[in-house]
PDB file of C-alpha atoms in Angstrom:
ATOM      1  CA  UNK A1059     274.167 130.711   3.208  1.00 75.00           C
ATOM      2  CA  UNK A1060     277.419 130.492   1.474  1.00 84.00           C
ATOM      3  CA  UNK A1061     280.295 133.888   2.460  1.00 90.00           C
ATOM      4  CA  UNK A1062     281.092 133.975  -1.334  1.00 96.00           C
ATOM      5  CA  UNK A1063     277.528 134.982  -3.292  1.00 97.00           C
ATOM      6  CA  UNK A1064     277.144 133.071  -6.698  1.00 98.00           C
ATOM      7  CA  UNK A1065     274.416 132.513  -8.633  1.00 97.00           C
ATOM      8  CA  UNK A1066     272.187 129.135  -8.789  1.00 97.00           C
ATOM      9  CA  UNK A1067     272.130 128.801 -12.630  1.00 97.00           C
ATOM     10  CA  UNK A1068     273.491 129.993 -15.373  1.00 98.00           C
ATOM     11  CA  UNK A1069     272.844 128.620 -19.167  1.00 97.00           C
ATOM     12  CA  UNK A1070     274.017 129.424 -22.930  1.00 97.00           C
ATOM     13  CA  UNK A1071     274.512 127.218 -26.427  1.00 97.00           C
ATOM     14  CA  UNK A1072     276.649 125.902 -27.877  1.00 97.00           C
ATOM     15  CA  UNK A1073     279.278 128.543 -29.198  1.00 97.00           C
ATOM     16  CA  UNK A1074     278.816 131.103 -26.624  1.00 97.00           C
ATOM     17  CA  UNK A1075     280.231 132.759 -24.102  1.00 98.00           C
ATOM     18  CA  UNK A1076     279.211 132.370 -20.409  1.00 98.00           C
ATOM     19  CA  UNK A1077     279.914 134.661 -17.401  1.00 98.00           C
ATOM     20  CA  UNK A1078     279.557 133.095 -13.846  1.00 98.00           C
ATOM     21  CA  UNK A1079     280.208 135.873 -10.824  1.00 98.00           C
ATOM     22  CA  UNK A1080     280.953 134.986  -7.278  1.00 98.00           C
ATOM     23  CA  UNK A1081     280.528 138.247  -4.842  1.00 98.00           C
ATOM     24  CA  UNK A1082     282.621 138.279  -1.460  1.00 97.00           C
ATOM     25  CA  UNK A1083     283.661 140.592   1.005  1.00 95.00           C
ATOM     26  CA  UNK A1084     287.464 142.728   1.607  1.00 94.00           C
ATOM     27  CA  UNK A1085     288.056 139.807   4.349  1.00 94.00           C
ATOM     28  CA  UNK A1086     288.047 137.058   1.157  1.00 95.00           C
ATOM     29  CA  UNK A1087     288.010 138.145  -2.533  1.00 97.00           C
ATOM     30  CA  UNK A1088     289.149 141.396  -1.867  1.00 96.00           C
ATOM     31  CA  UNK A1089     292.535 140.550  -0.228  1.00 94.00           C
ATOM     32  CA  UNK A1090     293.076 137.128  -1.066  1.00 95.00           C
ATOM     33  CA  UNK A1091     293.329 134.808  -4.617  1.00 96.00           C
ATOM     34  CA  UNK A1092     290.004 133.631  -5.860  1.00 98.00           C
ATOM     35  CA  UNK A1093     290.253 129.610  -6.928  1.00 98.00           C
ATOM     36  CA  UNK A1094     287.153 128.221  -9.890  1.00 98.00           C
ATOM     37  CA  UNK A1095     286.910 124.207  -9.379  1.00 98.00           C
ATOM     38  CA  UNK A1096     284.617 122.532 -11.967  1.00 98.00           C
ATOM     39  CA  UNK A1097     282.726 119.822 -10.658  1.00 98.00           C
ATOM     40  CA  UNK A1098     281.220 117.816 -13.795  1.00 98.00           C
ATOM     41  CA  UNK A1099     277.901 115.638 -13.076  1.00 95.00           C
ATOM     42  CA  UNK A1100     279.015 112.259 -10.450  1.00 95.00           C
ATOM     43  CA  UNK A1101     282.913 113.494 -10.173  1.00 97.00           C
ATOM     44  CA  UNK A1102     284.897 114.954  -8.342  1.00 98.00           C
ATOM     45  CA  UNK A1103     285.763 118.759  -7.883  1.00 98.00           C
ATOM     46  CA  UNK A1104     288.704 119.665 -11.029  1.00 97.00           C
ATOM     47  CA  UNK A1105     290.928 123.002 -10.654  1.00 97.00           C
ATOM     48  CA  UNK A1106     289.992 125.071 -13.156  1.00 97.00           C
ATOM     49  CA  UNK A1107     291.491 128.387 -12.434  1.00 98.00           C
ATOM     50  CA  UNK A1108     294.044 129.754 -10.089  1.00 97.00           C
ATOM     51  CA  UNK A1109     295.525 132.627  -8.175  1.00 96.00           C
ATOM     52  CA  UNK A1110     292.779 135.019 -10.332  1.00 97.00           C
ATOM     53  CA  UNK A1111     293.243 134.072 -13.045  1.00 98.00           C
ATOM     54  CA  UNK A1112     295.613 131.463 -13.778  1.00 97.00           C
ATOM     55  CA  UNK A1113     294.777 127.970 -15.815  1.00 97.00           C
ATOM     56  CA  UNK A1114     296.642 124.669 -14.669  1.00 95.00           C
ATOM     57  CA  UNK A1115     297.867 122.634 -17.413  1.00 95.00           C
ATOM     58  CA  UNK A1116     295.247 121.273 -19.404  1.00 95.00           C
ATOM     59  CA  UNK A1117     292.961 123.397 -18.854  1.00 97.00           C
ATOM     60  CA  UNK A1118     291.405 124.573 -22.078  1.00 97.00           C
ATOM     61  CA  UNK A1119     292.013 128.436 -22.680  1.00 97.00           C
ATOM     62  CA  UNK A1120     288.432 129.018 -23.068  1.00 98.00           C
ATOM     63  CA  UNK A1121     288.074 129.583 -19.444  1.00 98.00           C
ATOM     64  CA  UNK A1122     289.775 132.520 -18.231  1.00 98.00           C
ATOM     65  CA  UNK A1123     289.367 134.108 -14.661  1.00 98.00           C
ATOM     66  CA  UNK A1124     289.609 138.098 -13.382  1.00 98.00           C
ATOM     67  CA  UNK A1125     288.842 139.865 -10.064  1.00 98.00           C
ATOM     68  CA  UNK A1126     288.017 143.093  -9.341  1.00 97.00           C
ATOM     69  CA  UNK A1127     287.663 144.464  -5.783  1.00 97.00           C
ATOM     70  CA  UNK A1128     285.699 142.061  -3.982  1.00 98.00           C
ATOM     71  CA  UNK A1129     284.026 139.883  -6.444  1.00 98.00           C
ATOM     72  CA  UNK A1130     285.539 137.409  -9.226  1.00 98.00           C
ATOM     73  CA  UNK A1131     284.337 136.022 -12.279  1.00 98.00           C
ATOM     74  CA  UNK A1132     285.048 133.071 -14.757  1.00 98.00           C
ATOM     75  CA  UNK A1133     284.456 133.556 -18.252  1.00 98.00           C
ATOM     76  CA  UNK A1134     283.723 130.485 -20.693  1.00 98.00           C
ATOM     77  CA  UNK A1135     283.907 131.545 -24.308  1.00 97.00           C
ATOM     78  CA  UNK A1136     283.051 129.121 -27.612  1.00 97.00           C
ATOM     79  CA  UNK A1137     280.485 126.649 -24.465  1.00 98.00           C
ATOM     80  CA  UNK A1138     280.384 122.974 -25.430  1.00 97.00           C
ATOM     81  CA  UNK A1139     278.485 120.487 -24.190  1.00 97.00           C
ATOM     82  CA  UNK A1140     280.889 119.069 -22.217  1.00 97.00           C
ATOM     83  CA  UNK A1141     280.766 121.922 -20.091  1.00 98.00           C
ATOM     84  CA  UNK A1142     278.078 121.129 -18.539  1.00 98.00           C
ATOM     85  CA  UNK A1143     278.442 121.305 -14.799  1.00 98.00           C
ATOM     86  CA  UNK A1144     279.028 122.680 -11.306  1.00 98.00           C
ATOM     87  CA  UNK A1145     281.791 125.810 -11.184  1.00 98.00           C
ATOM     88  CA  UNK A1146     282.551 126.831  -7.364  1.00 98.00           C
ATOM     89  CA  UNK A1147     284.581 130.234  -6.416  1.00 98.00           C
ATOM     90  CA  UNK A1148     286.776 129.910  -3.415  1.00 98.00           C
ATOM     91  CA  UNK A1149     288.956 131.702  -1.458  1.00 96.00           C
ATOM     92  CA  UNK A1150     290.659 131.966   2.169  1.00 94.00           C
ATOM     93  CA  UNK A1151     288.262 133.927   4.634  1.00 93.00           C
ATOM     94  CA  UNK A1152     290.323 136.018   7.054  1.00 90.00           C
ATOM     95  CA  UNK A1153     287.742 137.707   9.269  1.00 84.00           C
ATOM     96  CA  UNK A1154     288.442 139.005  12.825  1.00 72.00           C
ATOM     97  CA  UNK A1155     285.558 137.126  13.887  1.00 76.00           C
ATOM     98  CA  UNK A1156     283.152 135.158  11.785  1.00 69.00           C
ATOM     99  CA  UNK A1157     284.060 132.656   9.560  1.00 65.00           C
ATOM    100  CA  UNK A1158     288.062 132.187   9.108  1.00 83.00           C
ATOM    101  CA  UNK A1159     289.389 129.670   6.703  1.00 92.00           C
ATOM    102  CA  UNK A1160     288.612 127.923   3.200  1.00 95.00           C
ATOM    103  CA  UNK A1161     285.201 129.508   2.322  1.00 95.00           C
ATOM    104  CA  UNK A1162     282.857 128.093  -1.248  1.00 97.00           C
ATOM    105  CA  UNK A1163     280.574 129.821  -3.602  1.00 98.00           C
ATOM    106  CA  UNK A1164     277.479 128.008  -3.136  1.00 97.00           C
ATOM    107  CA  UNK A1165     277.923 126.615  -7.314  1.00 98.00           C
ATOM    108  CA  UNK A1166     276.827 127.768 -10.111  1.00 98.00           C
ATOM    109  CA  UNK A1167     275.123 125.223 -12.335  1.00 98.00           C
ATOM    110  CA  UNK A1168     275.736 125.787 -16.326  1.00 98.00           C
ATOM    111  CA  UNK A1169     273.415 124.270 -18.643  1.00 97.00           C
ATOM    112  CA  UNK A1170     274.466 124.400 -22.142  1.00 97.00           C
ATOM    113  CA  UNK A1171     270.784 124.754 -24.277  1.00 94.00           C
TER     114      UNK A1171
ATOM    115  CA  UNK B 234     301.522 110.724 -11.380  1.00 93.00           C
ATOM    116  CA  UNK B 235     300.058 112.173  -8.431  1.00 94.00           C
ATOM    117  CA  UNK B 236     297.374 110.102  -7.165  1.00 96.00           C
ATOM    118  CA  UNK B 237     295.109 110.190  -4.060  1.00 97.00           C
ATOM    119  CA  UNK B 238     292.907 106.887  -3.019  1.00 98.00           C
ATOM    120  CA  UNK B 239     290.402 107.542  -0.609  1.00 98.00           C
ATOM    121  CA  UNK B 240     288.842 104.165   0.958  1.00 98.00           C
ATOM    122  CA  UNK B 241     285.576 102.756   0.134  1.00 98.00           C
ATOM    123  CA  UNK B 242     282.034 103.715   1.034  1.00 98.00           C
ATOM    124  CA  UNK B 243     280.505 103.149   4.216  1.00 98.00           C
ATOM    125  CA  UNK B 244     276.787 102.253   5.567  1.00 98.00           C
ATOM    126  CA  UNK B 245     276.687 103.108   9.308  1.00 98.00           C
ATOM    127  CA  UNK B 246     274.404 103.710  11.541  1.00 98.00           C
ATOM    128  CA  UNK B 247     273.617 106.693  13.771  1.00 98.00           C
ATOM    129  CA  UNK B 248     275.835 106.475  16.897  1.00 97.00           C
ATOM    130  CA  UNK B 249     278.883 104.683  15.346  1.00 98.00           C
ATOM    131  CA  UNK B 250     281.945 105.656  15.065  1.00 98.00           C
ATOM    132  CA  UNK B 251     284.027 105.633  11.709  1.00 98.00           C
ATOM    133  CA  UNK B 252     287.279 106.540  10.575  1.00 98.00           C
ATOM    134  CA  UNK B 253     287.690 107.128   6.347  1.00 98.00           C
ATOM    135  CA  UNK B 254     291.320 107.492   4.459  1.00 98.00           C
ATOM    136  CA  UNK B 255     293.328 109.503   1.861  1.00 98.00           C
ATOM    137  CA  UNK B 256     296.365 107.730   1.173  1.00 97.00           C
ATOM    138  CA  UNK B 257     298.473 109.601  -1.173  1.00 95.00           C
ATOM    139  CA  UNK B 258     300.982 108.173  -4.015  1.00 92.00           C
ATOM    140  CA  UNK B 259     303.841 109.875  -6.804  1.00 90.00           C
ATOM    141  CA  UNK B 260     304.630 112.574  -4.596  1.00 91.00           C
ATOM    142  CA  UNK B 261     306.470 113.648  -1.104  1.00 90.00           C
ATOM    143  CA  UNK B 262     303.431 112.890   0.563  1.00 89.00           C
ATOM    144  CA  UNK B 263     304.747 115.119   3.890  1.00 89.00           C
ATOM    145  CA  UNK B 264     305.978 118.312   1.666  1.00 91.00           C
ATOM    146  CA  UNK B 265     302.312 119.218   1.138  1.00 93.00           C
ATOM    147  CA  UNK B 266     299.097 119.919   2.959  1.00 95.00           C
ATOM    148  CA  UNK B 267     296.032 117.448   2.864  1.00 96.00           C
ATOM    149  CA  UNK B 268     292.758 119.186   2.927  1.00 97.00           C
ATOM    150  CA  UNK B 269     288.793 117.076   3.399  1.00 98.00           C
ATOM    151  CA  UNK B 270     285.787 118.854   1.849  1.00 98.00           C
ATOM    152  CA  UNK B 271     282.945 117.925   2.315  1.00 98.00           C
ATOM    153  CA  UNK B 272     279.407 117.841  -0.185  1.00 98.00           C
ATOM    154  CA  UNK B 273     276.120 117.100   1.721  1.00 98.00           C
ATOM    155  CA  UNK B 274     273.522 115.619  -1.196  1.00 97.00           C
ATOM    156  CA  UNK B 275     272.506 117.847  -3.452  1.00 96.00           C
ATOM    157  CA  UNK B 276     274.889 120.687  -2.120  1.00 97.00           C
ATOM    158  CA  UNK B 277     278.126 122.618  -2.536  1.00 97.00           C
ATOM    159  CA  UNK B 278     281.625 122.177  -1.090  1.00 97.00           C
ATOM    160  CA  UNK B 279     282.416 122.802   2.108  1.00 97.00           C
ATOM    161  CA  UNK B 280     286.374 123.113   3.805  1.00 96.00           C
ATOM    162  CA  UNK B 281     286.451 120.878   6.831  1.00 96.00           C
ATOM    163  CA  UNK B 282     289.875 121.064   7.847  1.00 96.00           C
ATOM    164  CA  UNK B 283     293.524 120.904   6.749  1.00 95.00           C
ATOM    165  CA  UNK B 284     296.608 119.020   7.704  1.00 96.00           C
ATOM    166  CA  UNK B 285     300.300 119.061   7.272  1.00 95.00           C
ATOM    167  CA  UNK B 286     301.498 115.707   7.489  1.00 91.00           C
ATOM    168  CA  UNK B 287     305.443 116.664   8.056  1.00 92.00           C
ATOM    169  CA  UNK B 288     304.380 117.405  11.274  1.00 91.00           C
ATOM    170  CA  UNK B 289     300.658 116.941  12.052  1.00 91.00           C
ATOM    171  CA  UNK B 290     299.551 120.446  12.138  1.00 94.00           C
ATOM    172  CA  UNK B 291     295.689 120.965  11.571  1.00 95.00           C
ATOM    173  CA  UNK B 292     293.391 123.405  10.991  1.00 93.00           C
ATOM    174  CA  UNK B 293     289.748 123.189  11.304  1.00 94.00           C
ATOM    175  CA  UNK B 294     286.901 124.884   9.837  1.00 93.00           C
ATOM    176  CA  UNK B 295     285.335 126.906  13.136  1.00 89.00           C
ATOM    177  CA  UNK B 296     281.824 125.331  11.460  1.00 88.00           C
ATOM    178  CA  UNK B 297     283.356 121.769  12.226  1.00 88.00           C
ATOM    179  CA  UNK B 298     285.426 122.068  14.865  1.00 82.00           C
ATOM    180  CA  UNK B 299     285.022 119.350  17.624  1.00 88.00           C
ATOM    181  CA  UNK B 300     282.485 117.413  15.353  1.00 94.00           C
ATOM    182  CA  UNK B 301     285.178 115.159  13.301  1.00 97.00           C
ATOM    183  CA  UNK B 302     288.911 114.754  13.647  1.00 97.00           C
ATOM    184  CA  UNK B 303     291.600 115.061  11.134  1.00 97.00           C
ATOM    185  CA  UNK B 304     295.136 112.995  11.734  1.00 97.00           C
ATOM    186  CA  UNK B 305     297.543 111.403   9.521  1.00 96.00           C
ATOM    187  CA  UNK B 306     300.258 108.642   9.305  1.00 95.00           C
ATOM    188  CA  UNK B 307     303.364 110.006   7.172  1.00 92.00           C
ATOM    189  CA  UNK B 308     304.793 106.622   7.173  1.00 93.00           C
ATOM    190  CA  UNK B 309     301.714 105.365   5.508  1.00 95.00           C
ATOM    191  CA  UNK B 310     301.486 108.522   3.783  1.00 94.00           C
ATOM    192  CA  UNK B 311     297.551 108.396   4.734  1.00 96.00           C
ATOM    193  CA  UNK B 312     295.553 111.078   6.018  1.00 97.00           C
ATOM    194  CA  UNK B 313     292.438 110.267   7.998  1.00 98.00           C
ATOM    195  CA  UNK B 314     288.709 111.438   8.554  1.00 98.00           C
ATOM    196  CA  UNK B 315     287.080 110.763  11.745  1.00 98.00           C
ATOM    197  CA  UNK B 316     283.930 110.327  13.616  1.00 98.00           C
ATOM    198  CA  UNK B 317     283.211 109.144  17.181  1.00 97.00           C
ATOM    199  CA  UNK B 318     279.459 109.737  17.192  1.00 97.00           C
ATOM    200  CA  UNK B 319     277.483 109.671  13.645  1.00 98.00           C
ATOM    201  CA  UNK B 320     274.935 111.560  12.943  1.00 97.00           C
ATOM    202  CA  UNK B 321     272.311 111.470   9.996  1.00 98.00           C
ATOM    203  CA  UNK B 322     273.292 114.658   9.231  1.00 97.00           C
ATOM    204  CA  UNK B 323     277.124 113.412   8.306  1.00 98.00           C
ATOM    205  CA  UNK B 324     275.571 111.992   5.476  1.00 98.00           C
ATOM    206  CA  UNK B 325     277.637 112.802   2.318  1.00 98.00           C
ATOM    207  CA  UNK B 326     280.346 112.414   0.245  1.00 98.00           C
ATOM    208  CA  UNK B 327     283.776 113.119   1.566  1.00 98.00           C
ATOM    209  CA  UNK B 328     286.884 114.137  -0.655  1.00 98.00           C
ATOM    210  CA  UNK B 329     290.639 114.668  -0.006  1.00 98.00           C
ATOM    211  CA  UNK B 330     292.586 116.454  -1.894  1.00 97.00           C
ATOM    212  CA  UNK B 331     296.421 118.201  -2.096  1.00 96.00           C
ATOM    213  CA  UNK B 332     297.526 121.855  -1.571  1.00 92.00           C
ATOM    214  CA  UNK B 333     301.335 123.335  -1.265  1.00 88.00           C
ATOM    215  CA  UNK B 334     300.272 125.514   1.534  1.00 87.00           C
ATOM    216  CA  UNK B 335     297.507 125.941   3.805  1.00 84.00           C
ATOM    217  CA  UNK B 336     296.350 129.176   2.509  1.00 85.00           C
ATOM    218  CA  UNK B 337     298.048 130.252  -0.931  1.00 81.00           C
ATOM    219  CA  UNK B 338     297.380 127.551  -2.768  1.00 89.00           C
ATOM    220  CA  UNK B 339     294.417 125.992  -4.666  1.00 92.00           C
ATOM    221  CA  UNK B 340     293.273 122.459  -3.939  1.00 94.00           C
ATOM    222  CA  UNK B 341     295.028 120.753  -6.920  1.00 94.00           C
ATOM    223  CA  UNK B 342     294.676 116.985  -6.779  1.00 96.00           C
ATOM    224  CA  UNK B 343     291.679 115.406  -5.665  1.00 98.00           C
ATOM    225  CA  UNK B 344     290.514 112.116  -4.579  1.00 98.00           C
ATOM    226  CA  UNK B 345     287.281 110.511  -6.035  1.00 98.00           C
ATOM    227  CA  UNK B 346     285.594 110.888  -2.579  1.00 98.00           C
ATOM    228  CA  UNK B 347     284.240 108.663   0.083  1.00 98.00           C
ATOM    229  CA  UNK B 348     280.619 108.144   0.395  1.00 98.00           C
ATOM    230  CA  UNK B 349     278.872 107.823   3.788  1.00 98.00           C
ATOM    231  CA  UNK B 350     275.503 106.934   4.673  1.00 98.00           C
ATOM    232  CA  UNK B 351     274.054 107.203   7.884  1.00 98.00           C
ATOM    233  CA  UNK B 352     270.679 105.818   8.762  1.00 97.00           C
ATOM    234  CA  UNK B 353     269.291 103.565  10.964  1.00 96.00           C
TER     235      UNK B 353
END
C-alpha cells in the first residue's frame, strides 16, 4: 500500500477535463513539493509537473498541478487520446520513523472513452 | 542533449548475481544526482536509492536497503545497479534517471529502463 493515496482509474472523452488526486500525509504533501510523472503505455516515466505546480518545457499547458494541505491534484483540461496513460504523484517522505525518502502514488490509469 | 543509456536486458536465474548500468551523456555527469526506480509487472514506481556521483554518496530506500547496491564510476560517468543474490521477486524493469538534488528536485531525465527476468 502506496504512502501517497491515488485512485486506480480515472476516465473522460475526448474534450474534457480530468481531475486525478493523490492524498498524503503533513510528513510528504503537506511540507514538501508534489512531482506528476506520466508514464504512457511500454515507456518510460515523463515529468509532467513540478514543484506544485510547475510544467517543464514542453509540456502542454493543458495539464496544470495545485496542492492544498496534504493532498495534490493534476488537472487535464481539452483530454486527447494521446493521453492515455499512467500519472504518478510523488514527493519526499520525511517521517520520524516509517518510511523516509522518495515515496509514489500507486498510478492513476486515465482512459480517454 | 541530455541522454541516459541504461544496458540491455537480462535473463538470470535465481541465485545469480548481476550488476545493470546508467551511463549518462550531454551533461556534467558528477554535478547531479542519479536516482533507480524500480516497476515490478503490472505495478507502480518505486524509489530504490539515490547517488551523487561527485563523491559517491547514497541513499537508500529503508524498503531496499541491504537487498541491492548502488555505486558509480564518474570517470565513466556510469552509475550502477546491483545484485549478489537474485531473487524471483527482483523481477522487473529497472530505470535511471537525473535529479539536481537529492530531495528538491523532480526526477527529470530518464532512461528507457532495464528489464530483468528471474526464473529458473
Amino acid at each position: 500500500q502506496s504512502v501517497l493515496t491515488q485512485a486506480p482509474s480515472a476516465s473522460g472523452t475526448p474534450g474534457e477535463r480530468v481531475t486525478i488526486s493523490c492524498s498524503g500525509s503533513r510528513f510528504n504533501i503537506g511540507s514538501n513539493y508534489v512531482y506528476w510523472y506520466q508514464q504512457l503505455p511500454g515507456t518510460a516515466p515523463k515529468l509532467l509537473i513540478y514543484s506544485n505546480n510547475q510544467r517543464p518545457s514542453g509540456v502542454s499547458d493543458r495539464f496544470s498541478g495545485s496542492k492544498s494541505g496534504t493532498s495534490a491534484s493534476l488537472a487535464i483540461s481539452g483530454l486527447q487520446s494521446e493521453d492515455e496513460a499512467d500519472y504518478y504523484c510523488a514527493a519526499w517522505d520525511d517521517s520520524l520513523s516509517g518510511p523516509k525518502g522518495w515515496m509514489f502514488g500507486g498510478g492513476t490509469k486515465l482512459t480517454v472513452l | 542533449e541530455v541522454q541516459l543509456l541504461q544496458s540491455g536486458a537480462e535473463v538470470k536465474k535465481p541465485g545469480e548475481s548481476l550488476k545493470i548500468s546508467c551511463k549518462g551523456s550531454g551533461y556534467s555527469f558528477t554535478s547531479y544526482w542519479i536516482v533507480w526506480v524500480r516497476q515490478m509487472p503490472g505495478k507502480g514506481l518505486e524509489w530504490m536509492g539515490s547517488i551523487y556521483l561527485d563523491d559517491s554518496d547514497t541513499r537508500y530506500s529503508p524498503s531496499l536497503q541491504g537487498q541491492v547496491t548502488i555505486s558509480g564510476e564518474k570517470s565513466l560517468s556510469t552509475a550502477y545497479l546491483q545484485w549478489s543474490s537474485l531473487k524471483a521477486s527482483d523481477t522487473a524493469m529497472y530505470y535511471c534517471a537525473r535529479s539536481i538534488t537529492m530531495i528538491g528536485d523532480p526526477f527529470e531525465y530518464w532512461g528507457r529502463g532495464t528489464l530483468v527476468t528471474v526464473s529458473s
